[in-house]
Amino acid sequence: MPVPLKIALDLLADHRIEIKKDAHLTSLSPCSVKRLDSDNSRRLVRMNNLQGRAKAKAIRFLNEQDLLRIERAFDRMENGNFGYCIKCDAKIPLTQLEQDPAKSLCPNCDGSQNED
């Protein structure tokens, strides 16, 4: 296995573990409504709990998206397509793969996607 591929494999595996830990911690911390005396305090607590749930949901969604990107990168490694753009088959620069081993688009295709 080439050294850059081994490094990317290790980085992706470590990132996947971090995401799964974060997902586990997020699922363990549900926002519970606290009982307070005044109506205003209760309302604020409910709003805070709703905001906390929305944040947790957004974090879970982003973690799921990251896991999908990582799994697809592992698939590309197994198929021998790692490091090549999925749109135009151009080689993705090593510097970009070092920054983001799950990267699937070359700079040209990535730039055209961001302009939309």
PDB file of C-alpha atoms in Angstrom:
ATOM      1  CA  MET A   1       0.000   0.000   0.000  1.00  0.00           C
ATOM      2  CA  PRO A   2       1.518   3.383  -0.970  1.00  0.00           C
ATOM      3  CA  VAL A   3       2.432   5.632   1.954  1.00  0.00           C
ATOM      4  CA  PRO A   4      -0.081   8.438   1.105  1.00  0.00           C
ATOM      5  CA  LEU A   5      -2.854   5.850   0.873  1.00  0.00           C
ATOM      6  CA  LYS A   6      -1.866   4.349   4.238  1.00  0.00           C
ATOM      7  CA  ILE A   7      -1.819   7.816   5.814  1.00  0.00           C
ATOM      8  CA  ALA A   8      -5.239   8.624   4.329  1.00  0.00           C
ATOM      9  CA  LEU A   9      -6.585   5.288   5.548  1.00  0.00           C
ATOM     10  CA  ASP A  10      -5.377   6.011   9.089  1.00  0.00           C
ATOM     11  CA  LEU A  11      -6.763   9.573   9.039  1.00  0.00           C
ATOM     12  CA  LEU A  12     -10.149   8.399   7.791  1.00  0.00           C
ATOM     13  CA  ALA A  13     -10.328   5.618  10.375  1.00  0.00           C
ATOM     14  CA  ASP A  14      -9.443   8.041  13.193  1.00  0.00           C
ATOM     15  CA  HIS A  15     -11.997  10.591  11.971  1.00  0.00           C
ATOM     16  CA  ARG A  16     -14.690   7.904  11.769  1.00  0.00           C
ATOM     17  CA  ILE A  17     -13.980   6.912  15.393  1.00  0.00           C
ATOM     18  CA  GLU A  18     -14.221  10.562  16.521  1.00  0.00           C
ATOM     19  CA  ILE A  19     -17.546  11.033  14.746  1.00  0.00           C
ATOM     20  CA  LYS A  20     -18.999   7.880  16.277  1.00  0.00           C
ATOM     21  CA  LYS A  21     -17.864   9.016  19.750  1.00  0.00           C
ATOM     22  CA  ASP A  22     -19.503  12.415  19.185  1.00  0.00           C
ATOM     23  CA  ALA A  23     -22.690  10.738  17.993  1.00  0.00           C
ATOM     24  CA  HIS A  24     -22.740   8.562  21.103  1.00  0.00           C
ATOM     25  CA  LEU A  25     -22.212  11.553  23.403  1.00  0.00           C
ATOM     26  CA  THR A  26     -24.923  13.537  21.628  1.00  0.00           C
ATOM     27  CA  SER A  27     -27.403  10.705  22.053  1.00  0.00           C
ATOM     28  CA  LEU A  28     -26.562  10.450  25.769  1.00  0.00           C
ATOM     29  CA  SER A  29     -27.325  14.090  26.524  1.00  0.00           C
ATOM     30  CA  PRO A  30     -31.032  14.646  25.956  1.00  0.00           C
ATOM     31  CA  CYS A  31     -32.340  18.025  26.995  1.00  0.00           C
ATOM     32  CA  SER A  32     -34.683  17.639  29.912  1.00  0.00           C
ATOM     33  CA  VAL A  33     -37.165  20.270  30.972  1.00  0.00           C
ATOM     34  CA  LYS A  34     -36.399  21.634  34.429  1.00  0.00           C
ATOM     35  CA  ARG A  35     -39.165  22.649  36.800  1.00  0.00           C
ATOM     36  CA  LEU A  36     -39.009  26.277  37.895  1.00  0.00           C
ATOM     37  CA  ASP A  37     -41.520  28.443  39.679  1.00  0.00           C
ATOM     38  CA  SER A  38     -42.210  31.281  37.301  1.00  0.00           C
ATOM     39  CA  ASP A  39     -43.906  30.942  33.921  1.00  0.00           C
ATOM     40  CA  ASN A  40     -41.218  33.036  32.246  1.00  0.00           C
ATOM     41  CA  SER A  41     -38.480  30.802  33.583  1.00  0.00           C
ATOM     42  CA  ARG A  42     -40.307  27.710  32.358  1.00  0.00           C
ATOM     43  CA  ARG A  43     -40.767  29.268  28.947  1.00  0.00           C
ATOM     44  CA  LEU A  44     -37.057  30.117  28.750  1.00  0.00           C
ATOM     45  CA  VAL A  45     -36.101  26.609  29.806  1.00  0.00           C
ATOM     46  CA  ARG A  46     -38.398  25.116  27.147  1.00  0.00           C
ATOM     47  CA  MET A  47     -36.928  27.403  24.486  1.00  0.00           C
ATOM     48  CA  ASN A  48     -33.419  26.469  25.597  1.00  0.00           C
ATOM     49  CA  ASN A  49     -34.309  22.772  25.473  1.00  0.00           C
ATOM     50  CA  LEU A  50     -35.766  23.121  21.976  1.00  0.00           C
ATOM     51  CA  GLN A  51     -32.641  24.915  20.844  1.00  0.00           C
ATOM     52  CA  GLY A  52     -30.476  22.192  22.402  1.00  0.00           C
ATOM     53  CA  ARG A  53     -32.457  19.479  20.626  1.00  0.00           C
ATOM     54  CA  ALA A  54     -32.175  21.320  17.307  1.00  0.00           C
ATOM     55  CA  LYS A  55     -28.407  21.649  17.746  1.00  0.00           C
ATOM     56  CA  ALA A  56     -28.077  17.967  18.640  1.00  0.00           C
ATOM     57  CA  LYS A  57     -30.132  17.015  15.585  1.00  0.00           C
ATOM     58  CA  ALA A  58     -27.961  19.196  13.334  1.00  0.00           C
ATOM     59  CA  ILE A  59     -24.778  17.703  14.789  1.00  0.00           C
ATOM     60  CA  ARG A  60     -26.100  14.170  14.224  1.00  0.00           C
ATOM     61  CA  PHE A  61     -26.950  15.046  10.621  1.00  0.00           C
ATOM     62  CA  LEU A  62     -23.479  16.501   9.966  1.00  0.00           C
ATOM     63  CA  ASN A  63     -21.838  13.484  11.605  1.00  0.00           C
ATOM     64  CA  GLU A  64     -23.885  11.133   9.412  1.00  0.00           C
ATOM     65  CA  GLN A  65     -22.801  13.073   6.318  1.00  0.00           C
ATOM     66  CA  ASP A  66     -19.150  12.863   7.385  1.00  0.00           C
ATOM     67  CA  LEU A  67     -19.475   9.121   7.979  1.00  0.00           C
ATOM     68  CA  LEU A  68     -20.943   8.679   4.493  1.00  0.00           C
ATOM     69  CA  ARG A  69     -18.034  10.609   2.956  1.00  0.00           C
ATOM     70  CA  ILE A  70     -15.562   8.462   4.897  1.00  0.00           C
ATOM     71  CA  GLU A  71     -17.250   5.200   3.903  1.00  0.00           C
ATOM     72  CA  ARG A  72     -17.233   6.291   0.253  1.00  0.00           C
ATOM     73  CA  ALA A  73     -13.517   7.099   0.526  1.00  0.00           C
ATOM     74  CA  PHE A  74     -12.888   3.597   1.908  1.00  0.00           C
ATOM     75  CA  ASP A  75     -14.869   2.175  -1.023  1.00  0.00           C
ATOM     76  CA  ARG A  76     -12.750   4.178  -3.483  1.00  0.00           C
ATOM     77  CA  MET A  77      -9.611   2.823  -1.798  1.00  0.00           C
ATOM     78  CA  GLU A  78     -10.841  -0.755  -2.169  1.00  0.00           C
ATOM     79  CA  ASN A  79     -11.763  -0.181  -5.826  1.00  0.00           C
ATOM     80  CA  GLY A  80      -8.464   1.524  -6.665  1.00  0.00           C
ATOM     81  CA  ASN A  81     -10.172   4.854  -7.406  1.00  0.00           C
ATOM     82  CA  PHE A  82      -8.906   6.754  -4.363  1.00  0.00           C
ATOM     83  CA  GLY A  83      -7.328  10.081  -5.270  1.00  0.00           C
ATOM     84  CA  TYR A  84      -9.250  10.466  -8.524  1.00  0.00           C
ATOM     85  CA  CYS A  85     -12.154  12.831  -9.144  1.00  0.00           C
ATOM     86  CA  ILE A  86     -15.514  11.047  -9.252  1.00  0.00           C
ATOM     87  CA  LYS A  87     -16.761  13.443 -11.970  1.00  0.00           C
ATOM     88  CA  CYS A  88     -13.902  13.786 -14.452  1.00  0.00           C
ATOM     89  CA  ASP A  89     -11.428  11.114 -13.267  1.00  0.00           C
ATOM     90  CA  ALA A  90      -8.629  13.704 -12.876  1.00  0.00           C
ATOM     91  CA  LYS A  91      -6.072  13.181 -10.141  1.00  0.00           C
ATOM     92  CA  ILE A  92      -6.832  15.054  -6.904  1.00  0.00           C
ATOM     93  CA  PRO A  93      -3.695  16.869  -5.655  1.00  0.00           C
ATOM     94  CA  LEU A  94      -1.973  15.123  -2.755  1.00  0.00           C
ATOM     95  CA  THR A  95      -1.994  18.328  -0.700  1.00  0.00           C
ATOM     96  CA  GLN A  96      -5.798  18.379  -0.846  1.00  0.00           C
ATOM     97  CA  LEU A  97      -6.047  14.706   0.087  1.00  0.00           C
ATOM     98  CA  GLU A  98      -3.757  15.359   3.052  1.00  0.00           C
ATOM     99  CA  GLN A  99      -6.141  18.096   4.224  1.00  0.00           C
ATOM    100  CA  ASP A 100      -9.272  16.029   3.554  1.00  0.00           C
ATOM    101  CA  PRO A 101      -8.696  12.333   2.794  1.00  0.00           C
ATOM    102  CA  ALA A 102     -12.398  11.894   1.982  1.00  0.00           C
ATOM    103  CA  LYS A 103     -12.206  14.478  -0.822  1.00  0.00           C
ATOM    104  CA  SER A 104     -13.841  13.131  -3.975  1.00  0.00           C
ATOM    105  CA  LEU A 105     -13.645  16.064  -6.413  1.00  0.00           C
ATOM    106  CA  CYS A 106     -10.680  17.677  -8.168  1.00  0.00           C
ATOM    107  CA  PRO A 107     -10.237  21.464  -7.815  1.00  0.00           C
ATOM    108  CA  ASN A 108     -11.941  22.121 -11.177  1.00  0.00           C
ATOM    109  CA  CYS A 109     -15.056  20.077 -10.415  1.00  0.00           C
ATOM    110  CA  ASP A 110     -15.165  21.224  -6.795  1.00  0.00           C
ATOM    111  CA  GLY A 111     -15.019  24.868  -7.927  1.00  0.00           C
ATOM    112  CA  SER A 112     -17.825  24.441 -10.435  1.00  0.00           C
ATOM    113  CA  GLN A 113     -19.999  22.799  -7.778  1.00  0.00           C
ATOM    114  CA  ASN A 114     -19.445  25.679  -5.328  1.00  0.00           C
ATOM    115  CA  GLU A 115     -20.506  28.272  -7.910  1.00  0.00           C
ATOM    116  CA  ASP A 116     -24.053  26.853  -8.182  1.00  0.00           C
TER     117      ASP A 116
END
